[in-house]
Tab-separated table of C-alpha atoms in Angstrom:
chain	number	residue	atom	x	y	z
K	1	UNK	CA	-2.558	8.900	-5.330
K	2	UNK	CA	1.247	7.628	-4.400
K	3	UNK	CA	2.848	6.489	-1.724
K	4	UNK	CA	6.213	7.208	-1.004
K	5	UNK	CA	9.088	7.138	1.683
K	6	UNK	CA	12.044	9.427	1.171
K	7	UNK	CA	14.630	9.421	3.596
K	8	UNK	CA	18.382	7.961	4.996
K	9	UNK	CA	19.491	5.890	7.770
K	10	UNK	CA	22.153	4.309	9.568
K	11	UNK	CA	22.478	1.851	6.572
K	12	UNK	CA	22.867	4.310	4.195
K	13	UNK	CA	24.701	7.431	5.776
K	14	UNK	CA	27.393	7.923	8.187
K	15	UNK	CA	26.451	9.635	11.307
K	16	UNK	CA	28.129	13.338	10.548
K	17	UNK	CA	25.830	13.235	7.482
K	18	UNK	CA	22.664	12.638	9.706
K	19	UNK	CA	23.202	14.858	12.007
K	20	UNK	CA	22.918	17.873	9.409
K	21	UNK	CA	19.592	16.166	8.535
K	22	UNK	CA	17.731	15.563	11.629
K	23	UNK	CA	15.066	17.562	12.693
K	24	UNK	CA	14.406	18.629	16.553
K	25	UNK	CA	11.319	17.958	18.253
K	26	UNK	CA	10.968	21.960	18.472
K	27	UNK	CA	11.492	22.440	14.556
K	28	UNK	CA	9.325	19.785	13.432
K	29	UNK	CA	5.988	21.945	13.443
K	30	UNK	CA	7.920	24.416	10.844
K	31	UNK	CA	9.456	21.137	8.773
K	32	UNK	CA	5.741	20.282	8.256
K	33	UNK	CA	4.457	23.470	7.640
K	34	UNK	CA	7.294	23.762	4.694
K	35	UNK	CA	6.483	20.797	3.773
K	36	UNK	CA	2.937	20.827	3.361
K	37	UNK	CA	3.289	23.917	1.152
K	38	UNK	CA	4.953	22.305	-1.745
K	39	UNK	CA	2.248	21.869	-4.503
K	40	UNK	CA	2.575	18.262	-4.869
K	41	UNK	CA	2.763	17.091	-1.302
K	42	UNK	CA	-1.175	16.150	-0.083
K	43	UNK	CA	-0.356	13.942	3.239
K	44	UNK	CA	3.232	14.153	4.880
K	45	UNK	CA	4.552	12.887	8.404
K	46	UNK	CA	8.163	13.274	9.651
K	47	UNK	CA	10.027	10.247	11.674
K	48	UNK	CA	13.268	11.365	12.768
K	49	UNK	CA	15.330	9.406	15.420
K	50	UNK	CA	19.023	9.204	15.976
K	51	UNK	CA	19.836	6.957	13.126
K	52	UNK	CA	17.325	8.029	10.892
K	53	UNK	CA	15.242	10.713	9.154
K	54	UNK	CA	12.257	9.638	7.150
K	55	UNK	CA	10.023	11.787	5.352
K	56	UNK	CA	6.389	9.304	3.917
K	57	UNK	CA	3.853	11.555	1.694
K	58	UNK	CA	1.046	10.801	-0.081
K	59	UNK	CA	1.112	12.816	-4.071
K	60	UNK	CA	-0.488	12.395	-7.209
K	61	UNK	CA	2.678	12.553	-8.799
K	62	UNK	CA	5.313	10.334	-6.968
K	63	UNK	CA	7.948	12.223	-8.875
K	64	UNK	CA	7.338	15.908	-8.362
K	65	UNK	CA	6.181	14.640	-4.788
K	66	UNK	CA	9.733	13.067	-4.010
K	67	UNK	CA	11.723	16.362	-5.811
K	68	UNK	CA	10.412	18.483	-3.555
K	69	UNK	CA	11.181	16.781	-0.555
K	70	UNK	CA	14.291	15.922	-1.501
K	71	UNK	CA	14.978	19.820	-2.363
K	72	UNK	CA	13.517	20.203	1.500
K	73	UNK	CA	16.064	18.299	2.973
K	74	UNK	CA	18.707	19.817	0.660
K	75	UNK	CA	17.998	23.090	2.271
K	76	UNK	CA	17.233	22.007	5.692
K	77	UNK	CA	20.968	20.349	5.658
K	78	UNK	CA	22.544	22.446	3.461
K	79	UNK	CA	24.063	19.356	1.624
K	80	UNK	CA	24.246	20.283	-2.106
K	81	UNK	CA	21.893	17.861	-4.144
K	82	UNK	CA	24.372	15.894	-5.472
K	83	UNK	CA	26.206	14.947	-2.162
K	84	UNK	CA	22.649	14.008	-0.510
K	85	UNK	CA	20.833	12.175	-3.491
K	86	UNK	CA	23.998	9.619	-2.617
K	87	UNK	CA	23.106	8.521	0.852
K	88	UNK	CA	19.385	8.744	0.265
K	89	UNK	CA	16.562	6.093	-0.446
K	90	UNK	CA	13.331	6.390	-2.369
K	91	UNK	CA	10.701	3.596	-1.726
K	92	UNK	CA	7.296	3.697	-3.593
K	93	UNK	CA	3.643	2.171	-3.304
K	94	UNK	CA	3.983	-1.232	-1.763
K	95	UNK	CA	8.103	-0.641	-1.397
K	96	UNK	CA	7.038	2.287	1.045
K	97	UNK	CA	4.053	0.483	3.007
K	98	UNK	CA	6.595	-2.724	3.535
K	99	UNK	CA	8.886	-0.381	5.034
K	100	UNK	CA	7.208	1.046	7.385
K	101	UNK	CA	5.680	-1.896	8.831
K	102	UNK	CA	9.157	-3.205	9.291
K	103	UNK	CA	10.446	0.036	10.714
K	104	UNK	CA	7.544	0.183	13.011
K	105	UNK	CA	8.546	-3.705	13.867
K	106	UNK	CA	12.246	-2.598	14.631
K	107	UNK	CA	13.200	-5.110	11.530
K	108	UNK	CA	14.896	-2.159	10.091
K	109	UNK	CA	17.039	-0.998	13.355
K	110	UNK	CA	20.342	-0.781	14.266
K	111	UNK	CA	19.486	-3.095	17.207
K	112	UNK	CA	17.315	-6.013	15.267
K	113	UNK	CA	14.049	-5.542	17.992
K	114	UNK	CA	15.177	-2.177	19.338
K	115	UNK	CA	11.597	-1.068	20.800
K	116	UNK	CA	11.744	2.492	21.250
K	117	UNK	CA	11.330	3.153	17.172
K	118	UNK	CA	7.283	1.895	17.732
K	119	UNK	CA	6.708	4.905	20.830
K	120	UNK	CA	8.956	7.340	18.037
K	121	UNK	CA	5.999	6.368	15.166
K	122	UNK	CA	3.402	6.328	17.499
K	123	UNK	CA	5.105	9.954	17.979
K	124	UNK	CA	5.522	10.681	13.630
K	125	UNK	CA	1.443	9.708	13.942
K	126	UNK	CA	0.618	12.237	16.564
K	127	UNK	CA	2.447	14.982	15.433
K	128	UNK	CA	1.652	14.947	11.990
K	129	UNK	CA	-2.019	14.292	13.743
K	130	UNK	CA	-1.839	17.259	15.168
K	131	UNK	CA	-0.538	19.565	12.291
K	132	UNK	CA	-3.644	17.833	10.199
K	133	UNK	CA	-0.412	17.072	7.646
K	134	UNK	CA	-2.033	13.869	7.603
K	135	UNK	CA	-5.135	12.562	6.070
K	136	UNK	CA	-7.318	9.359	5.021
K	137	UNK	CA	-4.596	7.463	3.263
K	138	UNK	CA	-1.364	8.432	5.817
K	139	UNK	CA	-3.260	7.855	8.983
K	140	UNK	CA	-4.689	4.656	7.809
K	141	UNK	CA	-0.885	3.543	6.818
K	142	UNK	CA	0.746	4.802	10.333
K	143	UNK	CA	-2.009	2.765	12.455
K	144	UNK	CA	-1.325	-0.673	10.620
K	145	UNK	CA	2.157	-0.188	10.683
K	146	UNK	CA	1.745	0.502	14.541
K	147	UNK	CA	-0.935	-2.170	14.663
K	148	UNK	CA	2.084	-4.633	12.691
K	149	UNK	CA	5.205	-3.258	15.314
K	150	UNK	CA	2.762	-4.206	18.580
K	151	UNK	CA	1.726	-7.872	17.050
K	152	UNK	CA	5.790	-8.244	16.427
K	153	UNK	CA	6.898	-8.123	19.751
K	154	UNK	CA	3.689	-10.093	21.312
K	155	UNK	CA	3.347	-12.666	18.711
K	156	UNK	CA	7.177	-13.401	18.240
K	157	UNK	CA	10.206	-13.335	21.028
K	158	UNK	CA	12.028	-10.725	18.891
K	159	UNK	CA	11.709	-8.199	21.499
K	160	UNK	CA	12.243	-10.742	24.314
K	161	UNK	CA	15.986	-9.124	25.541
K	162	UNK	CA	16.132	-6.947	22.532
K	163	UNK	CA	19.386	-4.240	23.248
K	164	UNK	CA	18.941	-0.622	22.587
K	165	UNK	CA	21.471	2.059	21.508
K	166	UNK	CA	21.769	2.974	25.247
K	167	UNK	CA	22.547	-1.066	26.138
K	168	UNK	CA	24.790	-1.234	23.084
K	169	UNK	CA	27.154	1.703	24.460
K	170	UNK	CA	27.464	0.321	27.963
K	171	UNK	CA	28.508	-2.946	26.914
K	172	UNK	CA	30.903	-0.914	23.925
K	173	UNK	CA	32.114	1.051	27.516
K	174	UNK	CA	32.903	-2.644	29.099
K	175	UNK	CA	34.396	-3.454	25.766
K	176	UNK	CA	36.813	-0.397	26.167
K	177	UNK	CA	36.965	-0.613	30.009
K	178	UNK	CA	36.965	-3.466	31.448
K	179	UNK	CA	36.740	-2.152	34.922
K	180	UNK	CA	34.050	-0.015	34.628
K	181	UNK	CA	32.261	-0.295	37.955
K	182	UNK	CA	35.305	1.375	39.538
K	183	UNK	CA	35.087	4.200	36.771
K	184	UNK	CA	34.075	7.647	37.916
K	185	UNK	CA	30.693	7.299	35.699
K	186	UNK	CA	28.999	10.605	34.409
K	187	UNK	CA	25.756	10.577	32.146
K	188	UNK	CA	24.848	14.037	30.121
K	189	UNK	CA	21.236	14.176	29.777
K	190	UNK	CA	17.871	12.381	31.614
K	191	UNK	CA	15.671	11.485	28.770
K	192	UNK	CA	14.684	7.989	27.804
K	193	UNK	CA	18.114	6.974	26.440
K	194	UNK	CA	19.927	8.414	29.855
K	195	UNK	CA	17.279	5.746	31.451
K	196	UNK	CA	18.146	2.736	29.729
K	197	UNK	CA	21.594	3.859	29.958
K	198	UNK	CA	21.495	3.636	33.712
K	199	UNK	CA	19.502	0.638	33.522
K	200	UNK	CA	21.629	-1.285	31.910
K	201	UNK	CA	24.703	0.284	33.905
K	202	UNK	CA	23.253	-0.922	36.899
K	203	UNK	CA	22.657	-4.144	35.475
K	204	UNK	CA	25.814	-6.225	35.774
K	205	UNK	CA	27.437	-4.238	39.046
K	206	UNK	CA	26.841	-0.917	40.831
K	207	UNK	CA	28.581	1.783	39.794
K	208	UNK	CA	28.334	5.617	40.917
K	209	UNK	CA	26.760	8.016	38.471
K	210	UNK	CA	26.964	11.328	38.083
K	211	UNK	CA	23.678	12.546	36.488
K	212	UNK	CA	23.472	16.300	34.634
K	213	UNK	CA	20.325	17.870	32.874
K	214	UNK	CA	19.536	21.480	31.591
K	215	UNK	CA	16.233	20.658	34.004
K	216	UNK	CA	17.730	19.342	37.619
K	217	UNK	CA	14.107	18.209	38.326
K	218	UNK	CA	14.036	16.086	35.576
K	219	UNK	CA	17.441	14.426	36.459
K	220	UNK	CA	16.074	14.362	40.127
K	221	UNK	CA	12.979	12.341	38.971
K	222	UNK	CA	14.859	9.904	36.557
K	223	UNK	CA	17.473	9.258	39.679
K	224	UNK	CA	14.315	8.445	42.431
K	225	UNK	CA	13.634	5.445	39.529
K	226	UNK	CA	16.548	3.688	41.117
K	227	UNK	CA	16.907	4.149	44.520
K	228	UNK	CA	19.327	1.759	45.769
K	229	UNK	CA	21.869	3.454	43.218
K	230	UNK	CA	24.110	5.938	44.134
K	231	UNK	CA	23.641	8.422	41.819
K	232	UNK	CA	24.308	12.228	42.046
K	233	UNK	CA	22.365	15.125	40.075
K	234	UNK	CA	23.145	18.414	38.979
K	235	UNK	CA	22.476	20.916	36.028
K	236	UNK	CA	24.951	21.172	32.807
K	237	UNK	CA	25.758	24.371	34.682
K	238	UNK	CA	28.652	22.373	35.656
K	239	UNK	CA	28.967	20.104	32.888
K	240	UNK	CA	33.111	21.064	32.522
K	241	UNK	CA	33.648	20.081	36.365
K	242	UNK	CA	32.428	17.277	36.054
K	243	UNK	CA	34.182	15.647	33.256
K	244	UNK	CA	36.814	17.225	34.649
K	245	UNK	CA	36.739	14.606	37.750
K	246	UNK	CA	35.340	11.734	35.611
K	247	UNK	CA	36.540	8.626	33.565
K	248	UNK	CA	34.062	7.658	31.015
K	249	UNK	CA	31.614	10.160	29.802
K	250	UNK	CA	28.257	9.019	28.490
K	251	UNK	CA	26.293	12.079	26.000
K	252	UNK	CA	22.803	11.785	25.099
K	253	UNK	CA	20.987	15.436	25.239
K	254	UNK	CA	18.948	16.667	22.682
K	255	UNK	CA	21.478	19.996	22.304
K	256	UNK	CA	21.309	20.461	18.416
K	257	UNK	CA	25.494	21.563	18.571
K	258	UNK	CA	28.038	20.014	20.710
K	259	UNK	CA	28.537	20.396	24.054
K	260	UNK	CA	31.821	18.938	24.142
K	261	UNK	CA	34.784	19.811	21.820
K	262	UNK	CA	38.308	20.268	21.628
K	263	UNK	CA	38.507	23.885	23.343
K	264	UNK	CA	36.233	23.692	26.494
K	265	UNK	CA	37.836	20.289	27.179
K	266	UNK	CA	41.446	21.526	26.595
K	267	UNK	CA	40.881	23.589	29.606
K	268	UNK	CA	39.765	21.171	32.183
K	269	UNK	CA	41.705	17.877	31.424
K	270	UNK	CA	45.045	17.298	33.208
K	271	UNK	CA	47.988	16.244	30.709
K	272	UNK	CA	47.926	12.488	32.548
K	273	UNK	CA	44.212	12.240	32.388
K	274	UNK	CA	42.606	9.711	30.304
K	275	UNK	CA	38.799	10.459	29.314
K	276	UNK	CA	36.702	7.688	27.336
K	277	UNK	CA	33.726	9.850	25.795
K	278	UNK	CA	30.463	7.707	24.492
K	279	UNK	CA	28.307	10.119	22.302
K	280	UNK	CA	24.933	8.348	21.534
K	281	UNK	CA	23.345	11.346	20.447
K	282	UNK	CA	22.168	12.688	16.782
K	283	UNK	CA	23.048	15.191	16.094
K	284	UNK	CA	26.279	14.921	17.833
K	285	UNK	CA	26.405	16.469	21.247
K	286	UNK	CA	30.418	15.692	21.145
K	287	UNK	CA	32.445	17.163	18.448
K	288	UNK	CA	35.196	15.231	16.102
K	289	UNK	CA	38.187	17.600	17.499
K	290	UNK	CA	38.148	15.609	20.579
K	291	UNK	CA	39.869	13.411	19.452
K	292	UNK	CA	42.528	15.571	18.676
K	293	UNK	CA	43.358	15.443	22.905
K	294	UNK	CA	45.841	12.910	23.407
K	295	UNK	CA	43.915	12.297	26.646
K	296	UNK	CA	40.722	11.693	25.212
K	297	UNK	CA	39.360	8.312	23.107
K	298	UNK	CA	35.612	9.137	21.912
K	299	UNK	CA	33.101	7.291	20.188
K	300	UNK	CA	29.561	7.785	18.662
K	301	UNK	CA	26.668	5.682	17.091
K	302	UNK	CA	28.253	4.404	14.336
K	303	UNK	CA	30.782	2.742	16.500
K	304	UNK	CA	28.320	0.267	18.483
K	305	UNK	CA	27.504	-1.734	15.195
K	306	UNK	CA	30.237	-4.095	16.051
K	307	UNK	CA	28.599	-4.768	19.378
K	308	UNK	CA	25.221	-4.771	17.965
K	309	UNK	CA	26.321	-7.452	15.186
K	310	UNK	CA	27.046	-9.997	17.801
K	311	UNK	CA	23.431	-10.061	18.906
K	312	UNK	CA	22.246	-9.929	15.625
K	313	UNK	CA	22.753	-13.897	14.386
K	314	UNK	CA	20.760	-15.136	17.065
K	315	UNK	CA	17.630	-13.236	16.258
K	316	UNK	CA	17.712	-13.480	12.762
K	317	UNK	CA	15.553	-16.671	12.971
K	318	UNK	CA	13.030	-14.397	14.996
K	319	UNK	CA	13.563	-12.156	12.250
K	320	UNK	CA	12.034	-13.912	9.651
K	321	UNK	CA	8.795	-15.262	12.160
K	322	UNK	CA	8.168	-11.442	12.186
K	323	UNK	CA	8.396	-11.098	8.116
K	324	UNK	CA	5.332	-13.495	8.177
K	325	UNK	CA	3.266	-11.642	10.267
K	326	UNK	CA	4.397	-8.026	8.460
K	327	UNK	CA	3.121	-9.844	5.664
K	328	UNK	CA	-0.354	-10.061	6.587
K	329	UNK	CA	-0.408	-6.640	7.904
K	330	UNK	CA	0.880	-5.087	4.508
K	331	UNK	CA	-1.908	-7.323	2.671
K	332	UNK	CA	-4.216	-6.045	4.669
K	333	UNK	CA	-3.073	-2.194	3.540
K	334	UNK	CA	-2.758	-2.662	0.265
K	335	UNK	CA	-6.170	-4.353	0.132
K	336	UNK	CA	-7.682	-1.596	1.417
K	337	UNK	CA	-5.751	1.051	-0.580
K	338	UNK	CA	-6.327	-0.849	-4.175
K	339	UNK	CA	-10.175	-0.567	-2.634
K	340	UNK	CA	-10.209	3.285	-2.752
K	341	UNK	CA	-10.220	3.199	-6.399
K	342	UNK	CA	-13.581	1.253	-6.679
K	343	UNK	CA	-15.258	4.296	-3.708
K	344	UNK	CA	-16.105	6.854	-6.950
K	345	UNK	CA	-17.949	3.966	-8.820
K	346	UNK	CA	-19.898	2.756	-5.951
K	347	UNK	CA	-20.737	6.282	-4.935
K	348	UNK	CA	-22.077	6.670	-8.594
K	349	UNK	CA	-23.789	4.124	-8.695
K	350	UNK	CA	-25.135	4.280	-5.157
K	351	UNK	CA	-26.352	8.084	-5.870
K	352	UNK	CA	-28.232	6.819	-8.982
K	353	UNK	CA	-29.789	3.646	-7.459
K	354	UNK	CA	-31.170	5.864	-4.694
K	355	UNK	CA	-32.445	8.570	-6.832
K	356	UNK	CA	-34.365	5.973	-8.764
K	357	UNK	CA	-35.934	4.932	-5.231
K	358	UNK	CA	-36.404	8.152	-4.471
K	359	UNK	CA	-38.888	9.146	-7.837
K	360	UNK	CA	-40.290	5.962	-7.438
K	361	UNK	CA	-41.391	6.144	-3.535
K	362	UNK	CA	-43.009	9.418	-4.309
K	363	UNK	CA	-44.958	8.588	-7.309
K	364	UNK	CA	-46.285	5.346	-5.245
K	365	UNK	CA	-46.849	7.987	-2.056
K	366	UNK	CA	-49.050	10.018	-4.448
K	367	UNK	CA	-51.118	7.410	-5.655
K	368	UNK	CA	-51.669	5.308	-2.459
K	369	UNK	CA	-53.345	8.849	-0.855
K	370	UNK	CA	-52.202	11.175	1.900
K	371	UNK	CA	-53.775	9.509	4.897
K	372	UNK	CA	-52.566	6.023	3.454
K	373	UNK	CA	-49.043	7.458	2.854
K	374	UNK	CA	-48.995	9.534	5.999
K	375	UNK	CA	-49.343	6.379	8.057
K	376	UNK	CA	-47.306	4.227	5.967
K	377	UNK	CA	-44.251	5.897	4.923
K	378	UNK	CA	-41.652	4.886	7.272
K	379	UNK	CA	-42.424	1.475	6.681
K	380	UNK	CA	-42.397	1.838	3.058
K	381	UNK	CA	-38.889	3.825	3.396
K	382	UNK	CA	-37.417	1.176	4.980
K	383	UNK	CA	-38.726	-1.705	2.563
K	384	UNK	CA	-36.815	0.287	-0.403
K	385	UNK	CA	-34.209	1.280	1.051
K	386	UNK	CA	-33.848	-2.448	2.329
K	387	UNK	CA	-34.408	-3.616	-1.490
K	388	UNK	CA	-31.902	-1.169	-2.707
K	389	UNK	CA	-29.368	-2.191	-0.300
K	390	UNK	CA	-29.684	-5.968	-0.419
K	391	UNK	CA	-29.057	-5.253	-4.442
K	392	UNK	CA	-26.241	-3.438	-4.080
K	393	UNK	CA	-23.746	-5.312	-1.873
K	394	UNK	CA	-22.841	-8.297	-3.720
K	395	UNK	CA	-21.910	-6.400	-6.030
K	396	UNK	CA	-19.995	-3.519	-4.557
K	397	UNK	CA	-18.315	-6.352	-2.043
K	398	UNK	CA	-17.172	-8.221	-4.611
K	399	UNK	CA	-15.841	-4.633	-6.733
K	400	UNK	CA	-13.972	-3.646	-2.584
K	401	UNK	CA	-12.132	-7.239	-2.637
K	402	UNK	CA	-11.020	-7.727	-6.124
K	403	UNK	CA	-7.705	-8.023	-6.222
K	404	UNK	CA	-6.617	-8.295	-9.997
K	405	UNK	CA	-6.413	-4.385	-10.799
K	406	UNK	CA	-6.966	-4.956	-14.546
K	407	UNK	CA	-10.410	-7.258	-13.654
K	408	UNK	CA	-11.172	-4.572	-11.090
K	409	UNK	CA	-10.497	-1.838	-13.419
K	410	UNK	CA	-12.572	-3.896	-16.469
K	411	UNK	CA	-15.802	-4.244	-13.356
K	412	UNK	CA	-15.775	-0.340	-13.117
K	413	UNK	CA	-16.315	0.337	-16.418
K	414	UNK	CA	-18.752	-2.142	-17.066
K	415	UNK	CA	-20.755	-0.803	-14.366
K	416	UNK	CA	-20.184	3.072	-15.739
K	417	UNK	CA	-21.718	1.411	-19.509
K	418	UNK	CA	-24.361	-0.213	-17.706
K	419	UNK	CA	-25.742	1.931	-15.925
K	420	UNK	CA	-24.861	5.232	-17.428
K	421	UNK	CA	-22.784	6.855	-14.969
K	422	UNK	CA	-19.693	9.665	-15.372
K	423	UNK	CA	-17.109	8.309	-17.415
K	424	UNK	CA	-14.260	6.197	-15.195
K	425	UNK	CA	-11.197	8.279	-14.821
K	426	UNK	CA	-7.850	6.826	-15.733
K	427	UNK	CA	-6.521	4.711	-12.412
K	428	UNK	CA	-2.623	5.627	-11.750
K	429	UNK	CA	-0.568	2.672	-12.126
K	430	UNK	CA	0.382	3.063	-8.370
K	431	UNK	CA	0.678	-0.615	-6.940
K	432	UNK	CA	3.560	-2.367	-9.202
């Protein structure tokens, strides 16, 4: 079996081209099921977050495995092939499990640290839990690399301060406005990036906010977090009023289209009135036109990597401290993966050992005499089984840890001659 990670990111697409690939939370039951249906895909799980869409399986073939996702997300965007293969990446065997570990870590984020990518593959885990899209070798890969993103941030300071996406675009907004506590403030939205975004709002001055969510208990409970603030709530019922009467504009629902474009806005902005728009959404909850309004400057995800690069030196050193430990934790994967190959030999060989033990303990039952025997049996069940087992595990520990493949391999089939057992299938050359 192979390993593989198919997917784009931040690094290698422009936001507009992410968009078209990223996959809802209410869609990705029917991305799986699709998924799961290809011939070659045996274990998939979906991460998708606003700057990237990642797609890890587990095939026998890694590359009819990574044609048909990559024909999945060709449909699911409706990107022809060619346009897509350009912005994609295809990791394999240990390529793949490195990855992961580092995205889990948030080594791999637009914000070096960023901690909300470990709760989003905590969330890839459970979902693909839940669909049973994921089995022995996927589960096993998505706990260590959770295991690896939790020892990050407590054995290293990279997550001491770490920004977010939601911290990024306030300080972009201070960047762009320097007087932003006086600002007429409106946030669209009251999940976890609206809550950071107040957070770190609030953080430097007070400012008044103007809160709006499809659910108006939602953006009810996410105000009563901060109640010295002075924040208002209301429903994206009346979403155009109030941009109308704000300054700076703050999106971040999970609306699949855009809520704001070139038309609706046209209609409620005054000739003189200036209207900074921060979209932190994917997809994009603002559309491109708007910047077609002289009144309007907008800006999205793509545009905070000049803020994020100048917290980015500082932590590089932290950085590499984390590397170490990811090291260890992909070690300890791929010693257990390269260990699955050796389970069919010891099974054989543990199968034939015990039927041996098995003959054997009966013939010596039959001779010793049915009251002797009747008496007797447990303990002379657990005095070969104890022989057979105190046999057997030097030599199937030392097959589990072996970490030269080719001496492995050569162990196996030994064993197989020796003892007469099915004939060793070919191993896939999975781990270079």
């Amino acid at each position: 079996m192979n390993i593989a990670v198919i997917g784009l990111s931040h690094k290698t697409a422009p936001v507009h081209v992410r968009e078209k690939l990223s996959i809802p939370m209410a869609q990705t039951a029917d991305a799986i099921a699709t998924l799961t249906s290809y011939p070659h895909l045996d274990e998939v799980s979906i991460l998708s977050t606003c700057n990237r869409l990642e797609i890890h399986i587990v095939t026998e073939s890694a590359d009819h495995g990574v044609r048909e996702v990559i024909q999945f997300l060709s449909e699911h965007s409706q990107l022809p092939l060619a346009e897509l293969r350009q912005h994609l990446f295809i990791l394999l065997h240990q390529d793949a499990v490195t990855h992961l570990m580092r995205v889990a870590a948030g080594l791999d984020s637009l914000v070096l640290g960023e901690g909300q990518i470990l709760a989003q593959v905590k969330h890839a885990h459970k979902l693909a839990q839940q669909h049973k899209s994921s089995g022995r070798i996927l589960n096993r890969l998505l706990k260590q690399a959770i295991t690896a993103g939790k020892r990050v941030r407590t054995e290293t300071s990279i997550g001491t301060g770490a920004v977010s996406i939601s911290s990024a675009a306030a300080e972009l907004a201070r960047l762009k406005v320097p007087e932003l506590h006086s600002c007429r403030i409106s946030i669209l939205g009251a999940g976890k990036m609206s809550r950071l975004l107040v957070q770190h709002l609030l953080a430097k001055e007070p400012c008044e906010i103007t809160l709006l969510n499809r659910s108006l208990k939602r953006a009810d409970e996410l105000a009563a977090q901060f109640k010295d603030a002075a924040i208002t709530t209301g429903t994206l019922d009346s979403m155009l009023e109030v941009v109308q009467g704000s300054d700076v504009v703050f999106t971040c629902t999970s609306a699949t289209e855009p809520i704001l474009h070139k038309d609706n806005l046209a209609t409620v902005l005054d000739p003189d009135q200036r209207l900074m728009i921060f979209d932190i959404s994917v997809p994009l909850n603002v559309h491109v036109n708007v910047n077609e309004l002289d009144q309007v400057d907008a800006f999205n995800v793509d545009d905070l990597k000049a803020v994020v690069a100048q917290n980015q030196a500082s932590r590089r050193r932290m950085a590499m401290e984390a590397e170490a430990l990811l090291e260890e934790e992909v070690d300890g994967f791929m010693d257990w993966w390269r260990s699955l190959d050796t389970v069919t030999t010891i099974s054989s060989l543990r199968s034939k050992v015990e039927s041996i033990r098995e003959q054997e303990l009966e013939k010596a039952l039959s001779r010793l005499g049915n009251e002797f025997a009747e008496k007797h049996q447990e303990v002379i069940e657990a005095l070969t089984r104890g022989i057979v087992n105190k046999i057997l595990h030097d030599p199937m520990v030392q097959l589990r840890t072996q970490h030269d493949i080719e001496a492995r391999q050569h162990a196996m089939a030994t064993l197989h001659e020796l003892f007469n057992l099915e004939p060793l299938a070919t191993s896939t050359q999975r781990y270079s």
